[in-house]
Coordinates of C-alpha atoms in Angstrom, one line a residue:
X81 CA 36.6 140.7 67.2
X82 CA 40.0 140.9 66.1
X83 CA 41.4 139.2 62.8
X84 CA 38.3 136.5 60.9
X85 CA 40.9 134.0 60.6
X86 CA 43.4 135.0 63.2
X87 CA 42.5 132.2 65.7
X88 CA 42.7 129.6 62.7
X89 CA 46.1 131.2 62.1
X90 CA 48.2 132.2 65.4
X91 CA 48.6 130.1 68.4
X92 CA 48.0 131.5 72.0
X93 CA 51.4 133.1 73.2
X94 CA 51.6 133.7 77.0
X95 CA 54.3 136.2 78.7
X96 CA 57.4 134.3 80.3
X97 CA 59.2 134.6 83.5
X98 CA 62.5 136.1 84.6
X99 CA 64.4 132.1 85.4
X100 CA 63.0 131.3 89.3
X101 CA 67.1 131.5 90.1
X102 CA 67.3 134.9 89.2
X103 CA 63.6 136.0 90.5
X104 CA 64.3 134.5 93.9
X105 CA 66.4 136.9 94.7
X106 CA 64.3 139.6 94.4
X107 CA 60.7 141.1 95.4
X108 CA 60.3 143.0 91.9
X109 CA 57.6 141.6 89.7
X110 CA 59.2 139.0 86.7
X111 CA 57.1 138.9 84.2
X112 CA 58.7 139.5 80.6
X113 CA 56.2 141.7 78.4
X114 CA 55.3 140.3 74.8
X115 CA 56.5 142.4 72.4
X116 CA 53.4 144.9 70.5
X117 CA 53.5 143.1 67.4
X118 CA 53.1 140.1 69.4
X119 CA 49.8 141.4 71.8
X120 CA 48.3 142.7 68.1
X121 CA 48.7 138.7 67.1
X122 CA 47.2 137.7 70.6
X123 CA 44.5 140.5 70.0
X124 CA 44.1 139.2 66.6
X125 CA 42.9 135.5 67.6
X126 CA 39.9 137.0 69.3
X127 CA 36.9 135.4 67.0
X128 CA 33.6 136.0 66.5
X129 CA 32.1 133.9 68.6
X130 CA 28.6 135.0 68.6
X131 CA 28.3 134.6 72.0
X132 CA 31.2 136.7 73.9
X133 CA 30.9 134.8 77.7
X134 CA 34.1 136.5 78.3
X135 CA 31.9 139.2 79.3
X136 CA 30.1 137.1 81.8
X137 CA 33.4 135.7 82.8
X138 CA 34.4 138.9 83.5
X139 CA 33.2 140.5 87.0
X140 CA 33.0 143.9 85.5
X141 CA 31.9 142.9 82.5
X142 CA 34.8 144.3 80.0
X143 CA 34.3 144.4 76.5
X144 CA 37.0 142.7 75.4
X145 CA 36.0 141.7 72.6
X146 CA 35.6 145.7 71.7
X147 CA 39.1 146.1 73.0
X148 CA 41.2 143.2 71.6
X149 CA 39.5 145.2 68.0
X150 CA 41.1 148.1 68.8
X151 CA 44.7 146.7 69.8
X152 CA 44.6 144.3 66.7
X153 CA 44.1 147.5 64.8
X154 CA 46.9 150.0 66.3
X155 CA 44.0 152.1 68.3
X156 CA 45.4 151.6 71.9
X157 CA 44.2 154.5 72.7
X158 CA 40.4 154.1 72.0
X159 CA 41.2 150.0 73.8
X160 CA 42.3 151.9 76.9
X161 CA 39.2 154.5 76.9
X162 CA 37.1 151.4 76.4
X163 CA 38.6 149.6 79.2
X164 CA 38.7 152.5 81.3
X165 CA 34.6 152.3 81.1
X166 CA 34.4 149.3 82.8
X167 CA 37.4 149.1 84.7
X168 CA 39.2 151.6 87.4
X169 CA 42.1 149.3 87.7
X170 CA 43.0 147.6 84.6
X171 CA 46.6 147.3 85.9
X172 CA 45.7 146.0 89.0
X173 CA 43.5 142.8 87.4
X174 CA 45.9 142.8 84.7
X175 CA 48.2 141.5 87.1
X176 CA 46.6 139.5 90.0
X177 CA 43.3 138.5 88.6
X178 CA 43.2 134.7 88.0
X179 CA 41.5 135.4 84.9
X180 CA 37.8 134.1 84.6
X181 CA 37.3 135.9 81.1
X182 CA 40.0 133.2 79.8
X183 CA 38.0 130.3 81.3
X184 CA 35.1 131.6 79.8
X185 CA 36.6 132.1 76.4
X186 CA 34.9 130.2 73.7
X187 CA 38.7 129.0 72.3
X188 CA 39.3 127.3 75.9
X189 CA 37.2 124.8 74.6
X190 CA 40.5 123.7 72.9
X191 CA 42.0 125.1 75.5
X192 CA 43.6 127.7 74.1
X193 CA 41.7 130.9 74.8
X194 CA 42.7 134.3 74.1
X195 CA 45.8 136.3 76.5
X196 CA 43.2 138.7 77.9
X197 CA 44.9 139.3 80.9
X198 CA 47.7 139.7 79.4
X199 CA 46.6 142.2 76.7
X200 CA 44.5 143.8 79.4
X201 CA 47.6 144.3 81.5
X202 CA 49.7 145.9 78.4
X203 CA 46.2 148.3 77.2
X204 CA 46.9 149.8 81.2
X205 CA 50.5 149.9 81.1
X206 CA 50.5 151.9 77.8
X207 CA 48.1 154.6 78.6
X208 CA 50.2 155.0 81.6
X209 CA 53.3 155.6 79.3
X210 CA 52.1 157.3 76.8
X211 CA 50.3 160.0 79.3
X212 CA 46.7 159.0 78.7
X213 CA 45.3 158.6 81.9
X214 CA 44.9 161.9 83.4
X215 CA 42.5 163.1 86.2
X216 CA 39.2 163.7 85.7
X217 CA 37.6 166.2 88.5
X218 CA 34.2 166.7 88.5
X219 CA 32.6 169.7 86.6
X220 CA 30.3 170.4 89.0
X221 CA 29.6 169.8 92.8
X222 CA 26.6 168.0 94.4
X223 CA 27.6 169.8 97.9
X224 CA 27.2 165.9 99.5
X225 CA 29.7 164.5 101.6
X226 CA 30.3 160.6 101.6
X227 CA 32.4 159.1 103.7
X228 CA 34.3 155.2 102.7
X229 CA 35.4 153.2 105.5
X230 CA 38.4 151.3 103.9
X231 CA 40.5 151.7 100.8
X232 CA 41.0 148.8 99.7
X233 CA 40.2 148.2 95.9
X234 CA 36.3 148.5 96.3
X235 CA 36.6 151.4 98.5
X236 CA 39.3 153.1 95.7
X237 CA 36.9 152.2 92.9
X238 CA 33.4 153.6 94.6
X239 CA 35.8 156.8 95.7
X240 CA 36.7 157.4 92.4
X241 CA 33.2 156.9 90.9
X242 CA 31.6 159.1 93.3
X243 CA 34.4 162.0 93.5
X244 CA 33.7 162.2 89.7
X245 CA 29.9 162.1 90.1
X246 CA 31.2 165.7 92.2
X247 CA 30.5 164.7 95.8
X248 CA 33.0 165.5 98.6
X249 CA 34.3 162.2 99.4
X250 CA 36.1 161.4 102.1
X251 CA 38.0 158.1 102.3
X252 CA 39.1 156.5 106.0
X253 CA 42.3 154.0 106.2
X254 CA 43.7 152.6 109.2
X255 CA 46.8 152.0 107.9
X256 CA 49.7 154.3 106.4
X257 CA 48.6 154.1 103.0
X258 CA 45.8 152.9 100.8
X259 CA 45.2 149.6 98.9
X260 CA 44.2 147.6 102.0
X261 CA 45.3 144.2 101.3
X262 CA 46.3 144.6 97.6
X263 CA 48.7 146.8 99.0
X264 CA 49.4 144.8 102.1
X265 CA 48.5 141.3 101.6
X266 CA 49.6 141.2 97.9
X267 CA 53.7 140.5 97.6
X268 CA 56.0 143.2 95.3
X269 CA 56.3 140.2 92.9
X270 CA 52.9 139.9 91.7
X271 CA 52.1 143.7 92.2
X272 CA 54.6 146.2 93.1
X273 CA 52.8 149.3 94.9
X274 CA 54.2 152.2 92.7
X275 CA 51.0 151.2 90.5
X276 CA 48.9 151.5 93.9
X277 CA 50.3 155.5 94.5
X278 CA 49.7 157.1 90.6
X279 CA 46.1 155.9 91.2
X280 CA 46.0 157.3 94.9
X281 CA 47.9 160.7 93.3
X282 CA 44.9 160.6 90.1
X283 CA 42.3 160.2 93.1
X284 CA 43.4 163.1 95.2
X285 CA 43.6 165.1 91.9
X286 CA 39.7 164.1 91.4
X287 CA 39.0 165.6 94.6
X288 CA 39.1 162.6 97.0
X289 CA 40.8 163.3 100.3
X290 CA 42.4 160.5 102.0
X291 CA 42.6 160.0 106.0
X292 CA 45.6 157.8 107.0
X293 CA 46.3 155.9 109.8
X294 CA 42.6 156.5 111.1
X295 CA 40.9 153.2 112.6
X296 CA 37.3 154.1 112.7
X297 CA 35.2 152.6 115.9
X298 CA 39.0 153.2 117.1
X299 CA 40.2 156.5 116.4
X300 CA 37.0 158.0 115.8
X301 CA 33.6 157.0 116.7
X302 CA 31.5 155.6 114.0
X303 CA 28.2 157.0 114.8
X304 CA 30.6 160.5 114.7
X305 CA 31.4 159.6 110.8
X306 CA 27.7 158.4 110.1
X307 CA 25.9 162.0 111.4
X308 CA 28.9 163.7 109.5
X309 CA 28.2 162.6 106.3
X310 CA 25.6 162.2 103.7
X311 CA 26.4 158.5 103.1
X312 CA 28.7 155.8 104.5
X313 CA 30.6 153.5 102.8
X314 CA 31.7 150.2 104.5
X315 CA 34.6 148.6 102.2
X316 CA 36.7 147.1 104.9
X317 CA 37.6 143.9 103.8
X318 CA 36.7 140.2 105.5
X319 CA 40.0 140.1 107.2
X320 CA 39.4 137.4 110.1
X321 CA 41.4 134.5 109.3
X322 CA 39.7 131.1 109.4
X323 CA 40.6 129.3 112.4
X324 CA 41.4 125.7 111.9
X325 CA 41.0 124.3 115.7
X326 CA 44.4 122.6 115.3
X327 CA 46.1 121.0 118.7
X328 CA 49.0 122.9 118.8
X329 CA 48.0 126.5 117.8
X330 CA 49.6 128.5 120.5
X331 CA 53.1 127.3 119.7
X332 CA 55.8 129.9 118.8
X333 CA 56.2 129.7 114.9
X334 CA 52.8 128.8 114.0
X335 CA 50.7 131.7 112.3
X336 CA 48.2 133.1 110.2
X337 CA 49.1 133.8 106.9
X338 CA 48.3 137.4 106.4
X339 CA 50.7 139.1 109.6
X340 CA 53.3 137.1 107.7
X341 CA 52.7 138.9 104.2
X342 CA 52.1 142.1 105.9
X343 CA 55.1 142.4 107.8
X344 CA 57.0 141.4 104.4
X345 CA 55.3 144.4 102.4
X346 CA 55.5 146.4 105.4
X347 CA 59.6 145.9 105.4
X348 CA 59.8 146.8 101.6
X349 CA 57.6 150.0 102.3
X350 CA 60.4 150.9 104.6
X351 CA 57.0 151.6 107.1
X352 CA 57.6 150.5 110.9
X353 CA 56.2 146.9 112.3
X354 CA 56.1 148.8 116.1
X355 CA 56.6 146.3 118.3
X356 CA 55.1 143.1 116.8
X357 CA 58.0 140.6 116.7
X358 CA 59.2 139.6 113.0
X359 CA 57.9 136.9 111.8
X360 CA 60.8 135.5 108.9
X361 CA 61.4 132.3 107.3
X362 CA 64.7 132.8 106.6
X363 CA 66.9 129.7 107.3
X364 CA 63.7 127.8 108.2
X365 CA 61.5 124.5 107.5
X366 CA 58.7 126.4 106.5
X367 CA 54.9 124.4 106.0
X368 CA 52.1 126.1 104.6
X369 CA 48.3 125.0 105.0
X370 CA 46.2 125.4 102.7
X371 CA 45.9 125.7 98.7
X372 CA 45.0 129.0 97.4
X373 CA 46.6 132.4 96.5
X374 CA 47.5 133.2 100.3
X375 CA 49.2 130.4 100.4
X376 CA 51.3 130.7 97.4
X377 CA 52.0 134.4 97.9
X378 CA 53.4 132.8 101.5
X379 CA 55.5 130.0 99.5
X380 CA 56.9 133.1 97.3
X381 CA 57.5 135.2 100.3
X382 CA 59.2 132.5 102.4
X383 CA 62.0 131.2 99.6
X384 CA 62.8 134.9 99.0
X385 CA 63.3 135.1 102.6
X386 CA 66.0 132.0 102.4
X387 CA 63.8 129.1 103.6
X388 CA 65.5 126.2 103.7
X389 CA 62.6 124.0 102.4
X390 CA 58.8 124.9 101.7
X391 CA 55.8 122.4 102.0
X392 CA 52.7 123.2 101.1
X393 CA 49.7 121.4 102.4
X394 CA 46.3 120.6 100.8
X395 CA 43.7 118.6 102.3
X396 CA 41.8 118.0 98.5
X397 CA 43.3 115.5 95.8
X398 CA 45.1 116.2 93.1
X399 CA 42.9 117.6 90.3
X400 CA 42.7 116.3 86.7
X401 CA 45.7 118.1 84.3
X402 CA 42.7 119.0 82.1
X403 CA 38.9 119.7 83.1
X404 CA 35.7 118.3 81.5
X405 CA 35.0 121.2 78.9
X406 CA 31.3 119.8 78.9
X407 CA 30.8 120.1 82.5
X408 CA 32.8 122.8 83.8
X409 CA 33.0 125.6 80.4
X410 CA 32.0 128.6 80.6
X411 CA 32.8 128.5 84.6
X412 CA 36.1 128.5 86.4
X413 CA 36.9 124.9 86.4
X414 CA 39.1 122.7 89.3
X415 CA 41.9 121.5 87.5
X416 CA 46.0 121.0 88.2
X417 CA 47.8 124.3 88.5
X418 CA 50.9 125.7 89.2
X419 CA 51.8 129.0 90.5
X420 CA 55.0 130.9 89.8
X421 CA 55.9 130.5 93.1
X422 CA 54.7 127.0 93.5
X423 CA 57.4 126.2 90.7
X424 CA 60.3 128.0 92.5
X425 CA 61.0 125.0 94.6
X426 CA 57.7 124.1 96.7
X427 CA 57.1 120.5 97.7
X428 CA 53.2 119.7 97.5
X429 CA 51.2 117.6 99.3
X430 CA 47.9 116.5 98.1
X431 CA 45.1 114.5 100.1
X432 CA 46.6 115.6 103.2
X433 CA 44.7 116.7 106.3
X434 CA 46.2 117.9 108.8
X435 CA 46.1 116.4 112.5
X436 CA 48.0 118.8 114.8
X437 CA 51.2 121.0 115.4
X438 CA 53.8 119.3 117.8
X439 CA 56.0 120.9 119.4
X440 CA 59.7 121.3 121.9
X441 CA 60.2 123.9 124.9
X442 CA 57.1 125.8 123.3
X443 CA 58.2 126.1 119.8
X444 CA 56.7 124.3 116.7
X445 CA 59.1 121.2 115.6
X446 CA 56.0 119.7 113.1
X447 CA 53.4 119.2 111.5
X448 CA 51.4 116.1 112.1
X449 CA 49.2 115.1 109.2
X450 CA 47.7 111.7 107.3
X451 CA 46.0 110.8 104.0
X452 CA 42.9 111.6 103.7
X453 CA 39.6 110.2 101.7
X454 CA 37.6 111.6 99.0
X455 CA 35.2 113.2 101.6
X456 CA 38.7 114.7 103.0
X457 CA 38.7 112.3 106.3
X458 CA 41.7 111.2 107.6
X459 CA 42.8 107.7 106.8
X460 CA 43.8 106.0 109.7
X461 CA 47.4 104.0 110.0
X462 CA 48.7 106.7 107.2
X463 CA 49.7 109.7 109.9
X464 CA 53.3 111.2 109.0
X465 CA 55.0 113.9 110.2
X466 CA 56.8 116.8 108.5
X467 CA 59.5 118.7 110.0
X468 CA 58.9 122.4 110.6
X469 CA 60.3 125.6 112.5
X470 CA 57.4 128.0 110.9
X471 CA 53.8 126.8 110.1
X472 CA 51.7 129.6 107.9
X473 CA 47.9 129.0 107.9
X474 CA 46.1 130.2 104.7
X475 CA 42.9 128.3 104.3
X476 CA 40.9 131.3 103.9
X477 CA 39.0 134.0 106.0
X478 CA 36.2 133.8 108.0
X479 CA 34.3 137.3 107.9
X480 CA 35.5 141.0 108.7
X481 CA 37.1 141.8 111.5
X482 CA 34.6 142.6 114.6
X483 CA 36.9 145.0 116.4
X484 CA 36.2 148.6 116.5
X485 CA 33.8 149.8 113.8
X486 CA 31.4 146.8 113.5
X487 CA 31.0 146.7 117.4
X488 CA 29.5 150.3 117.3
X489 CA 27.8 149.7 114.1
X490 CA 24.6 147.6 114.9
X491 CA 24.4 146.2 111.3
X492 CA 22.3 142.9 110.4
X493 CA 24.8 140.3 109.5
X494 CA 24.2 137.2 106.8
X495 CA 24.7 133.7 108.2
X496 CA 28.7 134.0 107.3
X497 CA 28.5 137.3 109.5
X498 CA 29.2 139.5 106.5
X499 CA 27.3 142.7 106.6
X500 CA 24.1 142.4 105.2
X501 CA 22.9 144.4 102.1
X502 CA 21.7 143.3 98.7
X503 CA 23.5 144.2 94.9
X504 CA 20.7 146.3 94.1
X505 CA 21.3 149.4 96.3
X506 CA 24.1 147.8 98.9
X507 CA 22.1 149.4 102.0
X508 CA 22.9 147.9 105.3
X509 CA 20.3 147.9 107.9
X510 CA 21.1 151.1 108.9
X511 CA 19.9 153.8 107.4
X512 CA 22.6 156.1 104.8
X513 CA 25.2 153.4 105.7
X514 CA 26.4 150.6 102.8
X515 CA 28.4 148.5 102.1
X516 CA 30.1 146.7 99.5
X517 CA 33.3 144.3 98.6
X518 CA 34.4 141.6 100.7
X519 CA 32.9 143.0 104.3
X520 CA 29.5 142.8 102.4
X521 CA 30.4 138.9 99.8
X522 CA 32.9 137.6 101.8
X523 CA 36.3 136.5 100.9
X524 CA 36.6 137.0 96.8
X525 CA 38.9 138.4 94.0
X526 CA 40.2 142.0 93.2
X527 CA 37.8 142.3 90.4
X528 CA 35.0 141.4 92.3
X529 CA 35.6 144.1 95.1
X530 CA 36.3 146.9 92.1
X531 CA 32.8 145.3 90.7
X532 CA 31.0 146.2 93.9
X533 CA 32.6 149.4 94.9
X534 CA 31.8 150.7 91.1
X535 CA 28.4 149.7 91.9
X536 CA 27.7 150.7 95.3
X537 CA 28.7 154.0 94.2
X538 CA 26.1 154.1 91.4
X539 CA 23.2 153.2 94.4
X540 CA 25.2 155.8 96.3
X541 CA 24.6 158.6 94.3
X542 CA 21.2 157.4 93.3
X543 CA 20.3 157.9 96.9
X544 CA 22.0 161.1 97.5
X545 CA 20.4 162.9 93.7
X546 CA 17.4 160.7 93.2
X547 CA 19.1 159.7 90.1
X548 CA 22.4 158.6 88.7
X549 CA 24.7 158.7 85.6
X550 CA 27.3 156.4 86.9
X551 CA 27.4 153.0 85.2
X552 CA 26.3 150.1 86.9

């Protein structure tokens, strides 16, 4: 805990933003620091709750708690060792987590629970300053070779853990660099990727070589990587997007969300799009379907692009401004939110299925839709239609990708046709092969997939040594 009285004393305190006219023009991340003696006040409100659910809110279970302690106290060295224990990537959740810990915070039940992101994010940032995280190469080697299929942040996380548990890894990416979609999917304004290559530099530094712009099942056969290595490790992401059967989905300008973001973080790695044709919204009517994080990275992406007008699309209502504490706390609850792109000039439509895509010549001219009921059916006599020269779909994904590696990997699939393999040692059907993240849950957060890469590598090395000293 931090200060006894400190949450009696200071009120939550939340970073601002750059001003959306000056942020628009840019793809550099906006977020204005709080000051230290302002995070040691933040840090300070942390009470002694008895019960911390933070930790339970927290898919990797930080102590933060432990940590806010430390930073109340001046000891942000010890808070970023103690993170660090939990955590590979503190700077990474620090920025694009949603935040479950604060949900789960017993002062949310006033609704004002403690900045832990945001005191998470500044612990990382400053042990990056001040030098503190270094490499740490193993002292010994087991002589086992483990290969990781993906480097994405699961992938990144079990790499590291296992490179430092001394075993040659060997981590497989199909594109130019590693991060997978945090790197790719994720825009420069919510996480810009020199934060992605330090931790690739400290990786190789641990002993982890990296294998770029190899598509496994592609490139090279999969059943050549299984008999090459000890272990396997599948962490490559469910990428397939969700397909919403709409009339109209073969008209130029309507597409998925994710080749959109891609080719935008593609441009500001200055790496080449080949010959896909660019997909901009610059001087368009841009719609977006659907309501999550895809589709408000898309509504950030598009007015940075010089969109004439953004719309964004959702089919549910529009949730209460404050949850039911008694129903919904500790868990992440459904209520009214606004993303920082969302307020840089997005209209929003709420109760809104949509019908169909019309279209001129070929090319996408709307977006039919109509009001829909509390069991999200359309209302008749209420259709409308909404003017539009690029539609972005972004209502989710619908598995991993089947091309290339799970085509010549026989591996039992769960109903959602995710890989199959349980928490406890992440085994797939086949033998010496796991797998872990999003190709193994499904469609979830960057914490969760650092979660399960930390402890597939734990069940890894368990199989490979008969015993492990990786956490769990």
């Amino acid at each position: 805990m931090g200060k006894i009285t400190g949450f009696l004393e200071i009120e939550r305190k939340t970073p601002s933003y750059r001003p959306a006219e000056e942020r628009i023009k840019h793809y550099n991340e906006f977020t204005i620091p709080l000051e230290e003696r302002e995070l040691k006040g933040q840090a300070a409100r942390c009470m002694d709750c008895g019960v911390p659910y933070c930790h339970t809110g927290c898919p990797v279970n930080n102590q933060i708690p432990d940590w806010n302690d430390l930073v109340y106290n001046g000891n942000w060295e010890a808070a970023a060792r103690d993170l660090h224990t939990t955590n590979n990537f503190p700077e990474f959740t620090g920025r694009v987590c949603p935040a479950p810990c604060e949900e789960a915070c017993t002062l949310n039940l006033d609704d004002a629970p403690v900045t832990i992101k945001t005191i998470e994010e500044a612990i990382a940032d400053r042990a990056w300053a001040e030098g503190w995280i270094r490499p740490q190469p193993p002292e010994r080697l087991t002589g086992k070779r483990v290969a990781i299929i993906g480097s994405g942040p699961a992938g990144l996380a079990a790499a590291q853990q296992l490179a430092r548990a001394g075993h040659d890894v060997h981590l497989y990416e199909r594109e130019a660099h590693a991060g997978g979609l945090l790197r790719y999917g994720i825009p420069d304004f919510k996480l810009e990727k020199h934060h992605i290559e330090r931790r690739v530099e400290q990786l190789i530094a641990e002993g982890v070589s990296f294998h770029f712009n190899t598509n496994i099942g592609i490139d090279i056969p999969a059943d050549e990587i299984v008999a090459g290595h000890d272990a396997v490790l599948v962490t490559t992401g469910a990428e397939r997007p969700r397909n919403p059967g709409l009339p109209g989905m073969d008209l130029d300008g309507v597409h998925y969300a994710m080749p959109f973001l891609v080719q935008q973080n593609k441009r500001l790695g200055g790496e080449s799009l080949g010959n896909e044709p660019p997909l901009l919204a610059g001087g368009k009517r841009v719609v977006v379907i659907g309501g999550g994080d895809t589709a408000s990275d898309c509504i950030g992406t598009s007015i940075r692009q010089g969109a004439v007008e953004v719309t964004q699309l959702d089919i549910r209502p529009v949730p209460p401004v404050r949850e039911n504490k008694l129903l919904s706390w500790p868990y992440w609850p459904t209520k009214f939110r606004t993303s920082s792109s969302q307020a840089e000039g997005a209209k929003r439509e709420f109760s809104c299925a949509t019908l169909g895509l019309i279209g001129e010549n070929g090319k996408v001219t709307a977006v039919q839709c109509a009001r829909c009921d509390e069991k999200r059916r359309p209302i008749p006599g209420t259709e409308f239609l909404i003017p539009a020269d690029l539609v972005l779909i972004a209502i989710g994904f619908a598995g991993p990708g089947e091309e290339g590696l799970l085509q010549e990997l026989p591996l039992d699939r769960d109903p959602r046709s995710n890989i199959l393999a349980n928490t406890e040692d992440y085994m797939t059907s086949q033998p010496k092969v796991f797998a872990a993240g999003d190709v193994r849950r499904g469609q979830s957060l960057v914490v969760w997939a650092i979660r399960e890469g930390r402890q597939a590598a734990r069940a890894i090395d368990e199989y490979l040594m008969g015993e492990s000293s990786l956490p769990r």
